[in-house]
Coordinates of C-alpha atoms and ligand atoms in Angstrom, one line a residue:
M1 CA 94.7 28.6 -63.2
K2 CA 94.0 25.4 -65.1
T3 CA 95.1 24.2 -68.5
G4 CA 95.2 20.5 -67.7
G5 CA 96.3 17.9 -65.2
L6 CA 99.1 19.9 -63.5
A7 CA 96.5 22.3 -62.0
D8 CA 94.6 19.3 -60.5
V9 CA 97.8 18.1 -58.9
A10 CA 98.9 21.5 -57.6
G11 CA 95.5 22.1 -56.1
A12 CA 95.0 18.7 -54.5
L13 CA 98.4 17.3 -53.5
P14 CA 99.2 19.9 -50.8
L15 CA 95.9 19.0 -49.0
A16 CA 96.7 15.3 -49.2
L17 CA 100.3 15.9 -47.9
A18 CA 98.9 17.7 -44.9
A19 CA 97.4 14.3 -43.8
E20 CA 100.9 12.9 -44.0
G21 CA 102.3 15.6 -41.7
V22 CA 103.9 17.6 -44.5
E23 CA 103.3 21.4 -44.5
T24 CA 103.3 22.9 -47.9
T25 CA 103.6 26.4 -49.2
T26 CA 102.9 26.7 -52.9
L27 CA 104.6 29.3 -55.1
V28 CA 102.4 30.4 -58.0
P29 CA 102.6 33.2 -60.5
G30 CA 100.2 36.1 -59.8
Y31 CA 97.9 35.7 -62.8
P32 CA 94.8 37.9 -62.6
S33 CA 92.7 34.9 -61.9
V34 CA 94.9 34.1 -58.9
M35 CA 95.1 37.6 -57.6
G36 CA 91.3 37.9 -57.7
R37 CA 90.8 34.8 -55.6
L38 CA 93.1 35.4 -52.6
E39 CA 91.3 35.2 -49.3
T40 CA 93.9 36.6 -47.0
A41 CA 97.1 38.3 -48.2
S42 CA 100.1 40.1 -46.9
V43 CA 103.2 41.4 -48.7
V44 CA 106.3 39.6 -47.3
H45 CA 109.0 40.6 -49.8
R46 CA 109.6 43.3 -52.4
E47 CA 112.1 43.6 -55.3
A48 CA 112.4 46.8 -57.3
G49 CA 114.2 45.6 -60.5
F50 CA 113.1 42.0 -60.9
F51 CA 113.4 40.8 -64.5
G52 CA 112.4 44.1 -65.8
G53 CA 109.9 45.4 -63.2
A54 CA 108.7 45.6 -59.7
A55 CA 107.8 42.3 -57.9
R56 CA 106.2 41.4 -54.6
L57 CA 105.9 38.1 -52.8
V58 CA 102.4 37.9 -51.3
R59 CA 101.7 35.3 -48.6
A60 CA 98.1 34.3 -49.1
T61 CA 95.5 31.7 -48.7
A62 CA 93.0 30.5 -51.3
A63 CA 91.1 27.2 -51.8
G64 CA 92.5 25.7 -48.7
L65 CA 96.1 26.3 -49.9
D66 CA 98.9 28.2 -48.2
L67 CA 100.3 30.3 -51.1
M68 CA 103.3 32.4 -51.9
V69 CA 102.2 34.5 -54.9
L70 CA 104.8 36.1 -57.2
D71 CA 103.0 39.3 -58.0
A72 CA 105.0 40.8 -60.9
P73 CA 102.4 42.5 -63.1
H74 CA 104.9 43.1 -66.0
L75 CA 105.2 39.3 -66.2
F76 CA 101.9 37.7 -65.1
N77 CA 99.1 40.3 -65.2
R78 CA 97.8 38.9 -68.5
A79 CA 94.3 37.5 -69.0
G80 CA 93.5 34.2 -70.5
N81 CA 95.8 31.2 -71.1
P82 CA 99.0 31.5 -69.0
Y83 CA 101.4 30.7 -71.8
S84 CA 99.9 32.2 -74.9
A85 CA 98.3 35.3 -76.2
A86 CA 94.7 35.3 -77.5
D87 CA 96.0 34.5 -81.0
G88 CA 97.4 31.3 -79.7
G89 CA 101.1 32.1 -80.1
D90 CA 103.4 31.7 -77.1
W91 CA 104.2 34.9 -75.2
P92 CA 107.6 35.9 -76.5
D93 CA 108.9 36.4 -73.0
N94 CA 107.9 33.0 -71.6
G95 CA 111.6 32.3 -71.0
V96 CA 111.9 35.4 -68.8
R97 CA 108.6 34.8 -67.0
F98 CA 109.4 31.4 -65.8
A99 CA 113.0 32.1 -65.1
A100 CA 111.6 34.8 -62.7
L101 CA 109.3 32.2 -61.1
S102 CA 112.3 29.8 -60.7
R103 CA 114.6 32.6 -59.4
M104 CA 112.1 33.5 -56.7
A105 CA 111.7 29.8 -55.8
A106 CA 115.4 29.5 -55.4
G107 CA 115.5 32.7 -53.3
I108 CA 112.9 31.3 -50.9
A109 CA 114.6 27.9 -50.8
A110 CA 118.2 29.1 -50.2
E111 CA 117.7 32.5 -48.5
G112 CA 114.3 32.2 -46.8
L113 CA 112.8 35.1 -48.8
G114 CA 109.3 35.8 -47.5
G115 CA 109.9 34.1 -44.2
V116 CA 109.6 30.5 -45.4
R117 CA 112.6 28.2 -45.5
P118 CA 111.5 24.8 -46.7
D119 CA 113.2 21.4 -46.0
V120 CA 112.2 20.3 -49.4
L121 CA 111.7 22.1 -52.7
H122 CA 109.3 20.3 -55.1
A123 CA 109.3 21.8 -58.6
H124 CA 106.8 21.0 -61.3
D125 CA 107.6 20.8 -65.0
W126 CA 109.7 23.1 -67.1
Q127 CA 108.1 26.3 -65.7
A128 CA 109.9 25.6 -62.4
G129 CA 112.8 23.5 -63.7
L130 CA 115.3 26.4 -63.8
T131 CA 115.0 26.6 -60.0
M132 CA 117.7 23.8 -59.8
A133 CA 120.0 25.9 -61.9
Y134 CA 119.6 29.0 -59.7
L135 CA 120.4 26.8 -56.7
D136 CA 123.6 25.5 -58.2
G137 CA 126.5 26.2 -55.9
A138 CA 124.3 27.4 -53.0
T139 CA 126.0 26.9 -49.7
R140 CA 122.8 25.9 -48.1
R141 CA 119.7 24.6 -49.8
P142 CA 116.9 22.1 -49.3
G143 CA 116.6 18.7 -50.9
T144 CA 115.0 19.1 -54.3
V145 CA 112.5 17.1 -56.3
L146 CA 111.4 17.7 -59.9
T147 CA 108.2 16.2 -61.2
V148 CA 107.7 15.8 -64.9
H149 CA 104.0 15.8 -65.8
N150 CA 104.7 15.6 -69.5
L151 CA 108.1 15.3 -71.2
A152 CA 106.6 16.8 -74.3
F153 CA 106.7 20.3 -72.7
Q154 CA 110.4 21.1 -72.3
G155 CA 110.9 24.9 -72.1
N156 CA 113.9 25.2 -74.4
F157 CA 114.9 28.8 -75.1
P158 CA 117.7 30.4 -77.1
A159 CA 121.1 30.8 -75.4
G160 CA 120.8 34.5 -76.3
L161 CA 118.6 34.8 -73.3
L162 CA 121.4 34.0 -70.9
P163 CA 122.4 37.6 -70.1
D164 CA 118.8 38.3 -69.0
L165 CA 118.6 35.3 -66.7
G166 CA 121.3 36.0 -64.1
L167 CA 122.1 32.3 -63.7
P168 CA 125.1 31.2 -61.5
A169 CA 128.3 31.2 -63.5
G170 CA 129.1 27.9 -65.1
V171 CA 125.6 26.3 -64.9
F172 CA 125.2 26.5 -68.6
R173 CA 126.9 23.2 -69.0
L174 CA 126.3 19.7 -70.2
D175 CA 125.2 18.3 -66.9
G176 CA 123.4 21.6 -66.0
A177 CA 121.1 23.9 -67.9
E178 CA 122.5 23.4 -71.4
F179 CA 120.4 21.4 -73.9
H180 CA 121.6 21.2 -77.5
G181 CA 122.9 24.8 -77.4
M182 CA 119.7 26.0 -75.8
V183 CA 118.8 26.9 -72.2
G184 CA 116.8 23.8 -71.2
Y185 CA 114.5 24.6 -68.3
L186 CA 113.2 21.1 -67.9
K187 CA 116.6 19.8 -68.7
A188 CA 118.1 21.8 -65.8
G189 CA 115.7 20.1 -63.4
L190 CA 116.2 16.7 -64.8
A191 CA 120.0 17.0 -64.6
M192 CA 120.2 18.7 -61.2
A193 CA 117.3 17.8 -58.9
D194 CA 118.1 15.3 -56.1
A195 CA 115.1 13.2 -57.1
I196 CA 113.0 13.1 -60.2
T197 CA 109.4 11.8 -60.2
T198 CA 107.0 11.3 -63.0
V199 CA 103.3 10.6 -62.7
S200 CA 103.1 6.9 -63.2
P201 CA 105.4 3.9 -62.9
T202 CA 104.9 2.8 -66.5
Y203 CA 105.7 6.3 -67.9
A204 CA 108.8 6.3 -65.7
V205 CA 110.0 3.2 -67.6
E206 CA 108.8 4.4 -71.0
I207 CA 110.7 7.8 -70.9
Q208 CA 114.0 5.9 -70.5
T209 CA 113.5 4.6 -74.1
P210 CA 114.5 6.4 -77.3
E211 CA 110.9 6.0 -78.6
S212 CA 109.3 7.9 -75.6
G213 CA 112.2 9.8 -74.1
M214 CA 111.8 12.9 -76.4
G215 CA 115.5 13.4 -76.4
F216 CA 115.9 12.9 -72.6
D217 CA 116.1 9.1 -72.5
G218 CA 119.9 9.0 -72.2
L219 CA 119.8 11.5 -69.3
L220 CA 116.9 9.6 -67.7
R221 CA 118.7 6.3 -68.0
Y222 CA 121.8 7.9 -66.4
R223 CA 119.6 9.2 -63.6
A224 CA 117.4 6.0 -63.3
G225 CA 118.4 5.6 -59.6
A226 CA 116.9 8.9 -58.7
L227 CA 113.8 8.5 -60.9
H228 CA 110.4 7.4 -59.4
G229 CA 107.0 6.9 -60.8
I230 CA 104.2 8.1 -58.4
L231 CA 100.7 8.1 -59.7
N232 CA 98.4 11.1 -59.6
G233 CA 95.2 11.0 -57.7
I234 CA 92.1 13.0 -58.0
D235 CA 90.3 15.2 -55.5
D236 CA 87.6 12.8 -54.3
E237 CA 85.6 15.6 -52.7
V238 CA 85.3 17.5 -56.0
W239 CA 84.8 14.2 -57.9
N240 CA 82.2 12.5 -55.7
P241 CA 79.1 11.3 -57.4
A242 CA 77.3 10.9 -54.1
T243 CA 77.5 14.7 -53.3
D244 CA 78.0 16.2 -56.8
K245 CA 75.8 19.3 -57.2
L246 CA 76.7 19.6 -60.9
I247 CA 74.9 16.4 -62.0
A248 CA 71.2 15.7 -62.4
A249 CA 71.0 12.8 -59.9
P250 CA 73.7 12.0 -57.2
F251 CA 74.4 8.2 -56.9
D252 CA 76.9 5.8 -55.3
V253 CA 78.0 2.3 -55.7
R254 CA 75.0 0.9 -53.7
H255 CA 72.5 3.0 -55.8
L256 CA 73.8 2.5 -59.3
G257 CA 70.3 2.6 -60.6
R258 CA 70.2 6.4 -60.0
R259 CA 72.8 6.8 -62.7
A260 CA 70.1 6.3 -65.3
A261 CA 68.7 9.8 -64.7
N262 CA 72.1 11.3 -65.4
K263 CA 72.3 9.3 -68.7
A264 CA 68.9 10.6 -69.7
A265 CA 69.8 14.1 -68.8
L266 CA 73.0 13.9 -70.8
Q267 CA 71.2 12.5 -73.8
A268 CA 68.7 15.4 -73.6
R269 CA 71.4 18.0 -73.1
F270 CA 73.3 16.8 -76.2
G271 CA 70.3 16.1 -78.4
L272 CA 71.0 12.4 -78.4
E273 CA 68.2 9.8 -78.9
A274 CA 66.6 9.1 -75.5
N275 CA 67.6 5.5 -75.4
P276 CA 68.6 3.9 -72.1
G277 CA 69.8 0.8 -73.9
A278 CA 72.3 2.5 -76.2
L279 CA 75.9 2.2 -75.0
V280 CA 77.0 5.8 -74.7
F281 CA 80.7 6.4 -75.2
G282 CA 82.4 9.7 -74.1
V283 CA 85.5 11.7 -74.6
I284 CA 86.7 14.5 -72.3
S285 CA 90.1 15.7 -73.6
R286 CA 92.3 18.2 -75.1
L287 CA 92.1 17.6 -78.8
S288 CA 95.7 17.0 -79.6
W289 CA 98.0 14.5 -81.3
Q290 CA 99.0 13.1 -78.0
K291 CA 95.5 12.1 -77.1
G292 CA 95.1 9.9 -80.2
L293 CA 91.6 11.1 -81.0
D294 CA 92.3 10.8 -84.7
F295 CA 92.1 7.1 -84.0
L296 CA 88.5 7.6 -83.0
L297 CA 87.4 9.2 -86.3
P298 CA 87.7 6.0 -88.4
A299 CA 86.1 4.1 -85.5
L300 CA 82.9 6.2 -85.5
D301 CA 81.3 3.7 -87.9
T302 CA 81.9 1.0 -85.4
V303 CA 80.3 3.0 -82.6
L304 CA 77.2 3.4 -84.8
A305 CA 77.2 -0.2 -86.0
L306 CA 77.2 -1.3 -82.4
G307 CA 74.2 0.8 -81.7
G308 CA 76.2 3.2 -79.6
Q309 CA 76.2 6.9 -79.1
L310 CA 79.2 9.3 -78.6
V311 CA 79.6 12.5 -76.7
I312 CA 82.8 14.6 -77.2
L313 CA 83.8 17.4 -74.8
G314 CA 87.0 18.9 -75.8
S315 CA 89.0 21.7 -77.5
G316 CA 92.3 22.0 -79.2
E317 CA 93.6 21.4 -82.7
A318 CA 91.4 23.0 -85.4
D319 CA 91.3 19.9 -87.7
L320 CA 90.1 17.6 -84.9
E321 CA 87.5 20.2 -83.8
T322 CA 86.2 20.4 -87.4
A323 CA 86.2 16.7 -87.8
F324 CA 84.1 16.0 -84.7
R325 CA 81.7 18.9 -85.5
A326 CA 81.2 17.4 -88.9
A327 CA 80.6 13.9 -87.5
A328 CA 78.0 15.3 -85.1
A329 CA 76.3 17.1 -88.0
R330 CA 76.3 13.9 -90.1
H331 CA 74.8 11.7 -87.3
P332 CA 72.4 13.8 -85.2
G333 CA 71.0 11.9 -82.3
R334 CA 73.9 9.6 -82.3
I335 CA 77.1 11.7 -82.1
A336 CA 77.3 15.0 -80.3
C337 CA 80.1 17.4 -79.4
F338 CA 80.8 20.4 -77.3
I339 CA 83.9 22.2 -78.4
G340 CA 85.2 24.2 -75.4
Y341 CA 86.3 23.8 -71.9
D342 CA 83.6 23.4 -69.3
E343 CA 84.2 21.9 -65.9
G344 CA 80.5 21.4 -65.0
L345 CA 79.8 19.7 -68.3
A346 CA 82.8 17.4 -67.6
H347 CA 81.0 16.2 -64.4
Q348 CA 77.7 15.7 -66.3
V349 CA 79.5 13.7 -69.0
Q350 CA 81.2 11.5 -66.5
A351 CA 78.0 10.8 -64.7
G352 CA 75.9 10.1 -67.9
I353 CA 78.1 8.1 -70.2
D354 CA 78.6 4.4 -69.9
A355 CA 82.2 4.3 -71.1
I356 CA 85.0 6.8 -71.6
V357 CA 87.4 6.4 -74.4
V358 CA 91.1 7.4 -73.9
P359 CA 93.0 6.4 -77.0
S360 CA 96.2 8.4 -76.2
R361 CA 99.5 7.8 -78.1
F362 CA 101.2 8.4 -74.8
E363 CA 99.8 9.4 -71.4
P364 CA 102.0 10.3 -68.4
C365 CA 99.2 9.6 -66.0
G366 CA 95.8 10.8 -67.3
L367 CA 93.1 12.0 -65.0
T368 CA 89.9 11.6 -67.0
Q369 CA 90.0 7.8 -66.6
L370 CA 90.4 8.3 -62.8
C371 CA 87.3 10.5 -62.7
A372 CA 85.5 8.0 -64.9
L373 CA 86.3 5.1 -62.5
R374 CA 84.9 7.1 -59.7
Y375 CA 81.7 7.8 -61.6
G376 CA 81.2 4.3 -62.9
A377 CA 82.0 5.2 -66.5
I378 CA 84.0 2.2 -67.7
P379 CA 87.4 3.4 -69.1
I380 CA 88.5 2.0 -72.5
V381 CA 92.1 3.1 -72.6
A382 CA 95.3 2.6 -74.7
R383 CA 97.8 0.5 -72.8
T384 CA 100.4 3.2 -72.2
G385 CA 101.8 5.2 -69.3
G386 CA 99.4 5.9 -66.5
L387 CA 96.5 4.5 -68.4
A388 CA 98.1 1.0 -68.1
D389 CA 98.7 1.5 -64.4
T390 CA 95.2 2.7 -63.3
V391 CA 92.8 0.5 -65.3
I392 CA 92.5 -3.3 -64.7
D393 CA 91.7 -4.9 -68.1
A394 CA 88.6 -7.1 -67.9
N395 CA 90.3 -10.0 -69.6
E396 CA 89.1 -13.6 -68.9
A397 CA 91.3 -13.9 -65.8
A398 CA 90.1 -10.6 -64.4
L399 CA 86.4 -11.4 -65.2
A400 CA 86.8 -14.8 -63.4
A401 CA 88.4 -13.1 -60.4
H402 CA 85.9 -10.2 -60.5
T403 CA 88.7 -7.6 -60.5
G404 CA 88.3 -5.8 -63.9
T405 CA 87.6 -2.1 -63.9
G406 CA 87.8 -1.3 -67.7
L407 CA 89.4 -2.3 -71.0
Q408 CA 92.9 -1.8 -72.3
F409 CA 94.0 -2.0 -75.9
P410 CA 97.3 -1.7 -77.7
P411 CA 97.7 2.0 -78.8
G412 CA 96.0 2.6 -82.1
Q413 CA 93.9 -0.5 -82.0
L414 CA 90.7 0.9 -80.7
V415 CA 88.1 -0.9 -82.9
P416 CA 88.5 -4.4 -81.3
A417 CA 88.2 -2.8 -77.9
L418 CA 84.9 -1.1 -78.9
H419 CA 83.6 -4.6 -79.9
R420 CA 84.8 -6.0 -76.5
A421 CA 83.0 -3.2 -74.7
A422 CA 79.8 -3.9 -76.6
A423 CA 80.0 -7.6 -75.7
L424 CA 80.3 -6.8 -72.0
W425 CA 77.5 -4.2 -72.2
A426 CA 75.3 -7.0 -73.6
Q427 CA 75.7 -8.7 -70.2
P428 CA 74.2 -6.3 -67.7
E429 CA 75.3 -8.3 -64.7
V430 CA 78.9 -8.3 -65.9
W431 CA 78.8 -4.6 -66.7
A432 CA 77.4 -3.7 -63.3
R433 CA 80.2 -5.7 -61.7
L434 CA 82.8 -3.7 -63.7
Q435 CA 81.1 -0.5 -62.6
R436 CA 81.1 -1.5 -58.9
N437 CA 84.8 -2.5 -59.2
A438 CA 85.6 0.8 -60.9
M439 CA 83.8 2.9 -58.3
Q440 CA 85.6 1.1 -55.5
A441 CA 89.1 1.6 -56.9
D442 CA 91.1 4.0 -54.8
V443 CA 91.8 7.0 -57.1
S444 CA 92.4 9.4 -54.2
W445 CA 95.6 11.2 -53.3
R446 CA 96.1 9.1 -50.2
R447 CA 98.5 6.5 -51.5
P448 CA 100.4 8.9 -53.8
A449 CA 100.7 11.5 -50.9
A450 CA 102.2 8.8 -48.7
Q451 CA 104.7 8.0 -51.4
Y452 CA 105.7 11.7 -51.9
A453 CA 106.1 12.1 -48.1
A454 CA 108.3 9.0 -47.9
L455 CA 110.4 10.4 -50.8
Y456 CA 110.8 13.8 -49.1
R457 CA 111.8 12.2 -45.9
G458 CA 114.4 10.1 -47.7
L459 CA 116.2 13.3 -49.0
N460 CA 119.0 14.7 -47.0
T461 CA 117.4 18.0 -46.2
D462 CA 120.1 19.3 -43.9
G463 CA 122.3 21.8 -45.7
R464 CA 122.6 19.7 -48.9
R465 CA 124.9 21.0 -51.5
G466 CA 124.5 20.6 -55.3
Ligands
ADP1 P1 96.2 16.6 -69.8 O1 96.7 17.2 -68.5 O2 97.2 16.0 -70.7 O3 95.3 17.6 -70.5 P2 94.8 14.8 -68.0 O4 93.8 13.7 -68.3 O5 95.9 14.5 -67.1 O6 95.2 15.4 -69.4 O7 94.0 16.0 -67.3 C1 93.0 16.7 -68.0 C2 92.1 17.4 -67.1 O8 91.3 18.4 -67.7 C3 91.0 16.4 -66.5 O9 90.7 16.9 -65.2 C4 89.9 16.5 -67.5 O10 88.6 16.2 -67.0 C5 89.9 18.0 -67.8 N1 89.5 18.4 -69.2 C6 90.1 18.2 -70.3 N2 89.4 18.7 -71.4 C7 88.3 19.3 -70.8 C8 87.2 20.0 -71.3 N3 87.0 20.3 -72.6 N4 86.2 20.5 -70.4 C9 86.4 20.2 -69.1 N5 87.4 19.5 -68.6 C10 88.3 19.1 -69.4

């Protein structure tokens, strides 16, 4: 079930942790798309009246993962986006749905429900944040970690919900689940987890400032000693240009020339001029304010003036969708867009473009630039959050030392970066060096998994109390 980077992490991190000697069982809601993909399954726990209906815990395997599925049809048997109805509005019972997920997580952690009793409980984002509240006061519980993938998504619900949640008495407090009079799901996790991580070292620093803390900066400064930045990786099997069946011509760092066939295929697929010499920029993104794609609109003239082309793959806010559709209609052969979400196309775009543009206003980690590095698409990124931590700017020093992997620019100031990219593109040897550096950067989960494993081992996992 994927709406963005969290799914990539949940799918790949457990596999990487296995190599570190960490066994992982992942608790997920029983969405229809999950229930339909289970390879082996057995019911290990039942509850009759669980947040308004019957619920089962199903121990299962799928996609190489050891799963515990919360099969509660009254909460999760809904097609489409996990958080919203077809009309785009949030499900009105989201507060109850993810309280239920968190309550079950706490039951597993503290009571061994379903036959699993973990040493460490690792919760992701607001959807699982209330787990820490349910564990409040437990006589025996594992060490706890909360990872914030994006502080913008907080899960704040009216206090009127409290009677339905069955939280431990007293946990609706300032240093607990209370947040400005609301029940704060992410807040509960931030306040009460033994350790907090976020998905890049730079974002870990940024969120302690009022400008980027989204109301949590004070709490995060208070908890700075427990806060760690650990970068995301990508699944380097799924994202492997040498074996990728979704692209026209597999290639690797020693056979960069084969990339040209992918560029030609992309230009044909999108109706762009068949011009191998044109610098093709790409975007693969949610179209939202966070991603700063409104900065790209006034820069389109620069793209064209530089002789470039642009491919946009994305969906999201209606005004951005409309604006990019209109730009493509105005400049056929030079600008093209596909409005929608398409995994296969994402691979083809990464393999065929020359440079990916990521102009985010803020970016906790960002994954598209990691995929781009692996596919030799040079990332042109705003210097913020994880973008700043994963791309080595090809400034004069980096060019002299042959270490650059992309370009960074101050958020909002995209146009000069496009000119810099074009200047580098005009030097094929220099560009090829950037590509080789990019493709050799380690964007896998290996280093991050080792950091998570070390963090887990540093927690007191023996009967820790809140
Ligand atoms: P976020 O989680 O904020 O959306 P990330 O860069 O961390 O941003 O992760 C986004 C993930 O979703 C990446 O794997 C990216 O390739 C993918 N993605 C985003 N938009 C699309 C799209 N329209 N089609 C296919 N994949 C997409």
